[in-house]
XYZ file of C-alpha atoms in Angstrom:
528
model
C 37.212 -5.352 -5.678
C 34.782 -7.672 -3.915
C 31.158 -6.567 -3.933
C 27.934 -7.212 -2.044
C 24.964 -8.601 -3.889
C 21.358 -7.865 -2.964
C 18.896 -10.656 -3.794
C 15.403 -9.334 -4.620
C 12.660 -11.877 -5.296
C 9.463 -9.895 -4.822
C 6.468 -11.154 -6.771
C 5.277 -9.620 -10.076
C 3.292 -6.452 -9.516
C 5.115 -5.523 -6.304
C 5.556 -1.810 -5.674
C 8.778 -1.575 -3.659
C 8.165 2.104 -2.919
C 5.170 1.186 -0.730
C 6.675 -1.917 0.889
C 8.418 -1.476 4.227
C 11.251 -3.754 3.115
C 11.609 -1.808 -0.127
C 11.739 1.552 1.617
C 14.299 0.284 4.131
C 16.425 -0.960 1.237
C 16.171 2.498 -0.361
C 17.448 4.199 2.809
C 20.411 1.794 2.916
C 21.230 2.312 -0.753
C 20.908 6.077 -0.491
C 23.409 6.391 2.326
C 25.874 3.939 0.805
C 29.146 5.660 -0.106
C 28.515 7.035 -3.586
C 32.219 6.791 -4.401
C 32.151 3.043 -3.827
C 29.557 1.367 -6.012
C 30.102 -1.930 -4.206
C 26.463 -3.040 -4.219
C 24.856 -4.960 -7.084
C 21.107 -5.533 -7.225
C 19.935 -8.900 -8.580
C 16.283 -9.482 -9.460
C 13.878 -11.148 -11.925
C 13.084 -9.204 -15.083
C 9.551 -8.459 -13.836
C 10.982 -6.442 -10.937
C 13.400 -4.116 -12.747
C 10.842 -1.377 -13.338
C 9.810 -1.405 -9.662
C 13.470 -1.168 -8.598
C 14.003 1.810 -10.897
C 10.873 3.520 -9.528
C 12.122 2.912 -5.965
C 15.444 4.587 -6.760
C 13.749 7.517 -8.497
C 11.173 7.955 -5.716
C 13.970 8.239 -3.167
C 16.128 10.501 -5.379
C 18.878 7.885 -5.780
C 20.823 8.099 -9.077
C 20.232 4.828 -10.889
C 23.752 4.766 -12.330
C 25.206 4.381 -8.830
C 24.187 0.742 -8.768
C 24.415 -2.129 -11.194
C 21.046 -3.834 -11.692
C 21.337 -7.391 -12.980
C 18.172 -9.233 -13.989
C 17.085 -12.364 -15.802
C 16.715 -11.957 -19.550
C 12.958 -12.345 -19.972
C 9.653 -12.510 -18.097
C 8.373 -16.137 -17.966
C 5.342 -17.037 -20.078
C 3.352 -17.997 -16.970
C 3.832 -14.514 -15.501
C 2.818 -12.895 -18.799
C -0.342 -15.026 -18.913
C -1.275 -14.080 -15.349
C -0.608 -10.405 -16.051
C -2.904 -10.695 -19.070
C -5.660 -12.244 -16.934
C -5.246 -9.484 -14.344
C -5.562 -6.880 -17.094
C -8.740 -8.590 -18.273
C -10.219 -8.414 -14.774
C -9.319 -4.724 -14.592
C -10.985 -4.127 -17.965
C -14.064 -6.040 -16.767
C -14.195 -3.848 -13.670
C -13.999 -0.796 -15.927
C -16.783 -2.287 -18.058
C -18.894 -2.713 -14.926
C -18.254 0.949 -14.164
C -19.470 1.807 -17.655
C -22.632 -0.174 -16.985
C -23.147 1.885 -13.854
C -22.732 5.035 -15.938
C -25.309 3.742 -18.439
C -27.757 3.087 -15.609
C -27.101 6.577 -14.290
C -27.656 8.013 -17.784
C -30.975 6.133 -18.102
C -32.071 7.472 -14.732
C -31.087 11.022 -15.713
C -32.934 10.695 -19.053
C -36.120 9.463 -17.377
C -35.911 12.274 -14.841
C -35.487 14.820 -17.659
C -38.525 13.393 -19.490
C -40.539 13.605 -16.288
C -39.590 17.258 -15.865
C -40.485 17.966 -19.514
C -43.898 16.342 -19.024
C -44.549 18.399 -15.908
C -43.433 21.561 -17.711
C -45.669 20.759 -20.704
C -48.827 20.082 -18.740
C -48.223 23.099 -16.516
C -48.539 25.500 -19.466
C -51.553 27.877 -19.172
C -51.545 29.296 -22.742
C -52.480 27.557 -25.999
C -49.772 29.471 -27.913
C -47.093 28.312 -25.447
C -48.361 24.729 -25.787
C -48.026 24.899 -29.606
C -44.481 26.308 -29.400
C -43.504 23.561 -26.965
C -44.966 20.846 -29.222
C -42.972 22.176 -32.186
C -39.811 22.401 -30.071
C -40.164 18.849 -28.729
C -40.864 17.490 -32.232
C -37.793 19.236 -33.679
C -35.618 17.896 -30.852
C -37.017 14.389 -31.345
C -36.335 14.452 -35.100
C -32.734 15.558 -34.488
C -32.116 12.859 -31.896
C -34.015 10.057 -33.663
C -31.028 8.572 -35.610
C -28.906 8.468 -32.463
C -31.737 6.965 -30.417
C -32.334 4.261 -33.054
C -28.635 3.335 -33.185
C -28.309 3.275 -29.414
C -31.457 1.183 -29.073
C -30.387 -1.282 -31.754
C -26.934 -1.659 -30.182
C -28.413 -2.141 -26.718
C -30.848 -4.881 -27.809
C -28.185 -6.586 -29.954
C -25.817 -6.887 -26.969
C -28.670 -8.125 -24.774
C -29.601 -10.735 -27.395
C -26.004 -12.009 -27.734
C -25.593 -12.270 -23.947
C -28.883 -14.177 -23.676
C -27.861 -16.524 -26.478
C -24.487 -17.246 -24.857
C -26.131 -17.989 -21.482
C -28.600 -20.401 -23.101
C -25.837 -22.231 -24.987
C -23.655 -22.550 -21.885
C -26.529 -24.039 -19.901
C -27.150 -26.637 -22.650
C -23.509 -27.798 -22.801
C -23.248 -31.314 -21.277
C -19.829 -30.733 -19.763
C -20.849 -27.564 -17.888
C -21.614 -29.446 -14.657
C -18.306 -31.307 -14.929
C -16.437 -28.015 -15.298
C -18.085 -26.678 -12.150
C -16.927 -29.747 -10.235
C -13.312 -29.626 -11.378
C -12.984 -25.816 -11.301
C -11.660 -25.758 -7.686
C -9.067 -28.378 -8.634
C -8.028 -26.367 -11.668
C -7.740 -23.188 -9.589
C -5.542 -24.872 -6.975
C -3.436 -26.497 -9.658
C -3.005 -23.197 -11.473
C -1.777 -21.547 -8.256
C 0.730 -24.347 -7.649
C 2.034 -24.173 -11.228
C 2.394 -20.383 -11.013
C 4.387 -20.680 -7.780
C 6.746 -23.166 -9.431
C 7.211 -20.702 -12.321
C 8.188 -17.987 -9.820
C 10.491 -20.352 -7.936
C 12.258 -21.364 -11.155
C 12.864 -17.724 -12.035
C 14.323 -17.016 -8.582
C 16.642 -19.982 -9.118
C 17.802 -18.256 -12.308
C 18.577 -15.155 -10.215
C 20.656 -17.396 -7.923
C 22.531 -18.667 -10.991
C 23.289 -15.065 -12.027
C 24.869 -14.417 -8.637
C 26.810 -17.683 -8.603
C 28.339 -16.847 -11.993
C 29.874 -13.665 -10.594
C 33.373 -14.011 -9.178
C 33.242 -10.594 -7.498
C 30.332 -11.388 -5.115
C 31.444 -12.785 -1.774
C 28.443 -11.700 0.325
C 24.758 -11.507 -0.556
C 22.133 -9.617 1.434
C 18.627 -11.091 1.316
C 15.984 -8.639 2.673
C 13.189 -11.234 3.074
C 13.056 -14.706 4.624
C 10.561 -16.267 2.178
C 13.008 -16.820 -0.698
C 14.336 -20.251 0.220
C 16.120 -20.475 -3.165
C 19.032 -18.732 -1.434
C 20.143 -22.142 -0.132
C 21.821 -22.588 -3.549
C 23.906 -19.419 -3.233
C 27.641 -20.136 -3.133
C 28.542 -16.896 -1.369
C 27.972 -15.928 2.275
C 24.330 -15.199 3.006
C 23.166 -12.325 5.234
C 19.445 -12.670 5.893
C 17.162 -9.851 7.089
C 14.642 -11.176 9.611
C 12.162 -8.345 10.284
C 9.715 -10.617 12.141
C 7.715 -13.823 11.961
C 4.415 -12.242 12.905
C 2.273 -15.388 12.874
C 4.210 -16.660 15.901
C 2.425 -13.931 17.869
C -0.935 -14.143 16.025
C -1.344 -17.706 14.717
C -5.133 -17.533 14.351
C -4.910 -14.523 12.013
C -2.663 -16.337 9.546
C -4.270 -19.644 8.534
C -2.645 -21.679 5.787
C 0.914 -20.373 6.239
C 2.479 -23.823 6.542
C 4.461 -23.621 3.290
C 5.495 -20.018 3.994
C 6.752 -21.116 7.410
C 8.731 -23.938 5.795
C 10.395 -21.479 3.416
C 11.266 -19.135 6.279
C 12.809 -21.953 8.313
C 14.768 -23.162 5.250
C 16.181 -19.656 4.717
C 17.103 -19.270 8.390
C 18.826 -22.664 8.369
C 21.182 -21.755 5.491
C 21.877 -18.126 6.504
C 25.383 -17.347 7.708
C 24.130 -14.374 9.708
C 20.799 -12.687 10.442
C 19.853 -9.032 10.928
C 16.693 -8.000 12.782
C 15.404 -4.641 14.035
C 14.497 -5.255 17.677
C 15.537 -7.310 20.686
C 11.963 -8.643 20.870
C 12.242 -10.372 17.481
C 15.762 -11.586 18.235
C 14.763 -13.278 21.477
C 11.151 -14.381 20.987
C 11.138 -15.250 17.285
C 14.656 -16.214 16.266
C 16.197 -17.632 19.450
C 13.202 -19.064 21.336
C 11.096 -20.234 18.386
C 13.704 -20.983 15.700
C 16.649 -21.957 17.866
C 19.107 -19.602 16.183
C 22.488 -19.115 17.862
C 22.418 -15.610 19.446
C 25.924 -14.982 18.080
C 24.528 -15.284 14.538
C 22.054 -12.416 15.072
C 22.724 -8.684 14.960
C 20.066 -6.149 15.975
C 20.249 -2.997 13.837
C 17.598 -0.472 14.752
C 16.148 1.988 12.259
C 16.969 5.683 12.119
C 14.474 8.520 11.742
C 12.862 9.076 8.364
C 12.981 12.728 7.346
C 10.105 13.384 4.946
C 10.983 17.077 4.641
C 13.257 16.405 1.690
C 10.190 15.528 -0.388
C 8.581 18.910 0.312
C 11.572 21.207 -0.022
C 11.234 24.288 -2.202
C 13.961 26.557 -3.496
C 14.975 29.528 -1.363
C 14.074 31.939 -4.164
C 10.341 31.211 -3.805
C 10.087 30.486 -0.053
C 8.858 34.043 0.573
C 5.920 33.504 -1.739
C 5.212 29.770 -1.459
C 5.346 27.889 1.844
C 6.060 24.197 2.427
C 2.452 23.730 3.536
C 1.212 25.300 0.303
C 3.510 22.959 -1.600
C 2.006 20.020 0.307
C -1.512 21.189 -0.572
C -0.570 21.475 -4.245
C 0.869 17.935 -4.268
C -2.274 16.521 -2.659
C -4.595 18.493 -4.940
C -2.779 17.274 -8.058
C -3.300 13.685 -6.874
C -6.984 14.293 -6.084
C -7.680 15.953 -9.445
C -5.939 13.106 -11.284
C -7.542 10.200 -9.416
C -11.001 11.325 -8.278
C -14.035 12.641 -10.111
C -15.341 16.168 -9.600
C -18.270 14.745 -7.610
C -15.974 13.144 -5.024
C -16.229 14.505 -1.506
C -12.499 15.360 -1.436
C -12.572 17.270 -4.717
C -11.847 20.990 -4.110
C -11.478 20.381 -0.354
C -8.987 22.610 1.447
C -6.848 19.926 3.115
C -5.334 22.470 5.486
C -8.757 22.969 7.064
C -9.778 19.300 6.916
C -9.610 17.360 10.195
C -8.072 14.101 9.051
C -5.702 11.480 10.406
C -3.470 9.199 8.363
C -2.353 5.598 8.761
C 0.501 4.773 6.418
C 0.852 1.004 6.038
C 0.232 -1.896 3.702
C -2.959 -3.786 4.487
C -2.247 -6.822 6.662
C -4.538 -8.431 9.244
C -2.184 -7.599 12.139
C -2.081 -3.947 11.057
C -5.444 -3.668 12.856
C -7.180 -1.478 10.272
C -10.630 -2.766 11.263
C -10.356 -1.483 14.839
C -9.153 1.883 13.534
C -12.181 2.107 11.244
C -14.415 1.217 14.197
C -12.737 4.029 16.139
C -13.569 6.531 13.373
C -17.172 5.353 13.499
C -17.210 5.899 17.273
C -15.761 9.415 16.876
C -18.158 10.512 14.137
C -21.347 8.693 15.154
C -21.153 8.288 18.914
C -18.984 11.268 19.871
C -20.511 13.545 17.174
C -17.142 14.373 15.636
C -16.179 14.902 12.004
C -12.840 13.181 11.449
C -11.669 11.762 8.132
C -9.254 8.834 7.853
C -6.794 8.350 4.996
C -5.353 4.854 4.586
C -2.507 3.832 2.287
C -3.442 0.156 2.667
C -6.442 -1.037 0.668
C -8.885 -2.623 3.131
C -11.482 -3.135 0.383
C -10.233 -6.647 -0.339
C -11.834 -7.688 2.978
C -15.580 -8.091 2.516
C -16.322 -7.850 6.262
C -14.629 -4.447 6.516
C -16.220 -3.227 3.274
C -19.658 -4.203 4.561
C -18.986 -2.498 7.920
C -17.968 0.747 6.189
C -21.045 0.614 3.952
C -23.577 -0.309 6.656
C -22.303 2.470 8.921
C -22.258 5.090 6.135
C -18.520 5.687 6.437
C -17.750 5.945 2.710
C -17.333 9.715 3.038
C -15.176 9.408 6.155
C -12.611 6.788 5.141
C -10.497 7.075 1.997
C -7.906 4.771 0.453
C -4.861 6.206 -1.321
C -2.623 3.235 -2.023
C 0.571 2.851 -4.053
C 1.396 6.513 -3.467
C 4.756 8.222 -3.899
C 6.989 9.341 -1.045
C 6.266 12.926 -2.073
C 2.517 12.468 -1.656
C 2.994 10.582 1.616
C 5.080 13.488 2.934
C 2.406 15.981 1.857
C -0.404 14.028 3.533
C 1.601 13.730 6.753
C 2.279 17.463 6.639
C -1.420 18.331 6.364
C -2.801 15.678 8.721
C -3.852 16.687 12.220
C -2.348 13.491 13.569
C -0.741 10.249 12.440
C -2.165 7.073 13.954
C -0.697 3.568 14.044
C -2.963 0.875 15.568
C -0.753 -2.098 14.616
C -0.733 -5.177 16.822
C 2.869 -6.000 15.971
C 5.975 -4.497 14.354
C 9.485 -5.840 13.981
C 10.951 -2.449 14.926
C 9.752 0.958 16.085
C 7.220 2.022 13.401
C 8.357 4.336 10.609
C 5.103 6.280 10.926
C 6.343 8.210 13.964
C 9.290 9.927 12.289
C 7.481 10.183 8.943
C 4.906 12.467 10.517
C 7.016 14.177 13.185
C 9.677 15.235 10.666
C 7.051 17.363 8.883
C 5.471 18.779 12.047
C 2.691 16.288 12.843
C 2.330 14.343 16.119
C 1.479 10.641 16.413
C -0.562 8.281 18.531
C 0.311 4.593 18.530
C -0.421 1.128 19.859
C 0.866 0.212 23.282
C 2.862 -2.822 22.128
C 6.271 -4.035 23.416
C 8.401 -2.798 20.501
C 6.940 0.714 20.975
C 6.659 1.034 24.756
C 10.205 -0.306 25.265
C 11.596 2.725 23.395
C 9.634 5.332 25.402
C 11.309 6.047 28.727
C 8.921 8.753 29.971
C 5.760 7.230 31.553
C 3.877 10.507 31.030
C 4.602 10.386 27.304
C 3.335 6.808 27.200
C 0.048 7.996 28.693
C -0.185 10.818 26.158
C 0.534 8.920 22.942
C -0.250 5.228 23.453
C -3.596 3.434 23.325
C -4.922 -0.110 23.672
C -5.045 -1.390 20.048
C -7.613 -4.050 20.945
C -10.109 -1.433 22.165
C -11.644 0.847 19.466
C -12.890 3.231 22.186
C -9.327 3.652 23.487
C -8.145 4.429 19.933
C -11.022 6.898 19.400
C -10.415 8.774 22.652
C -6.687 9.088 21.970
C -7.250 10.403 18.433
C -9.735 13.036 19.635
C -7.397 14.129 22.431
C -4.430 14.298 20.025
C -6.303 16.487 17.540
C -7.526 18.822 20.276
C -4.051 19.016 21.842
C -1.824 18.635 18.789
C 0.825 21.169 19.809
C 1.045 19.810 23.356
C 1.558 16.286 22.032
C 4.058 17.437 19.405
C 6.148 19.237 22.028
C 6.026 16.236 24.352
C 7.320 13.933 21.604
C 10.365 16.080 20.857
C 12.698 14.163 23.207
C 11.646 10.843 21.676
C 12.330 12.161 18.179
C 15.707 13.559 19.272
C 16.565 10.198 20.816
C 16.049 8.479 17.488
C 17.880 11.319 15.728
C 21.078 10.255 17.471
C 21.095 7.464 14.896
C 21.146 8.555 11.287
C 21.058 6.345 8.228
C 24.813 6.670 7.727
C 25.239 5.035 11.121
C 22.711 2.337 10.218
C 24.470 1.650 6.902
C 27.853 1.454 8.634
C 26.432 -1.243 10.935
C 25.103 -3.194 7.939
C 28.475 -2.886 6.200
C 30.207 -4.098 9.355
C 28.106 -7.273 9.241
C 28.814 -7.709 5.514
C 32.566 -7.229 6.006
C 32.755 -9.702 8.888
C 30.894 -12.297 6.850
C 33.285 -11.831 3.915
C 36.389 -12.593 5.969
């Protein structure tokens, strides 16, 4: 029996469970006929664990699909992983230094309090008892203090010695000059290592006689030009066509995308907007080679289900709170503002997305600042995309004292995402562009939470009711528009939820079985 291959070339460290492409792939795999294991997943060795986690996270039995990978992880990838681990350890070491500084501060404060207590005594007998007590304590702690002091000064001495030696080395200035060249060269070499491994994945597919069609869920893997079988390419979007100034230095990425499009036998995208404006107008693709397959609703309820035997004693909302609390207790210290918070009573909104510049996180953060500082509100924001890699946003959050209003929970499971959506007052999506109607709407609505979203073409084109557009859409370029819509949505959550019912039911007319049947139709036509 002929089978369909799936080519996966995501980079080392990718978490498919949090990637939109990965989650879409999971929905397709889950609804594939379990009696016909006609899909084979091909990937580099470094990705196998992520694929297995994706299947487990979406409750897909791993034995339903054959996973074929390269035999080993390349040395270059192992070296980079080692360097990443070193950076993580250094960051942990820096945290330890912060703890040491905090301990020193606490010790000095304790000594100050002891001095005040000592000199506040008004009886000679009490003074004598205190002197004896302090001396006994000092004698007990003396060995530990001496060892700690010796260790501290030894480390300081070694660090000073190393810095002096480095400064005296004659080639130090030369190293500083060639360091940028070495960094660029290292990046180029690493990319070649990845490319070579993806070519090995291509070889694995070409060796199979039972693969006549291969589905490629991303356009950046131009190695697919060497595939002997028919190539079905997913084309979610080419976002920098719409926002070129936000994506500098994408020349090589663009070349790879165009190479993949050129060799694809057929393309699948998720909206008419991408088909016309990106693929036909910009890339010159024949319209007959493009099929638009829209998404179905995502039902997050399955991640919160509890057995009927305990439903009388333990509600779905309580289950959601327990899931969130377990995450908080495992990942945050007891001094964190969210520790021991009752999430059911917390006014928070959630934006579920990877961090990308066009996802418009900065304007959403500005909107939270407007709500809490200018409008005197008290709204918390939970992000699943880590904005902290952007120094400008980090500095904005810090300078506006928003650290206790905005929280990052990235690389989270579908179960935790469902729980957060269940407890949130509202889901918000300020994106400037999406290839299809955003998943965030059905993710939140399926567990009883309304949404507000950007007024962008791919969203507004799906909403027929002009009144609903006014209720749920905002101008993503205007933080005040985002802020006002969030406040209104929280104050009128039930009204908004009821108004969005028809939109949710409209999308419910398509389920993932229907979506998968449309994918299979494309695969079958290509195989003929």
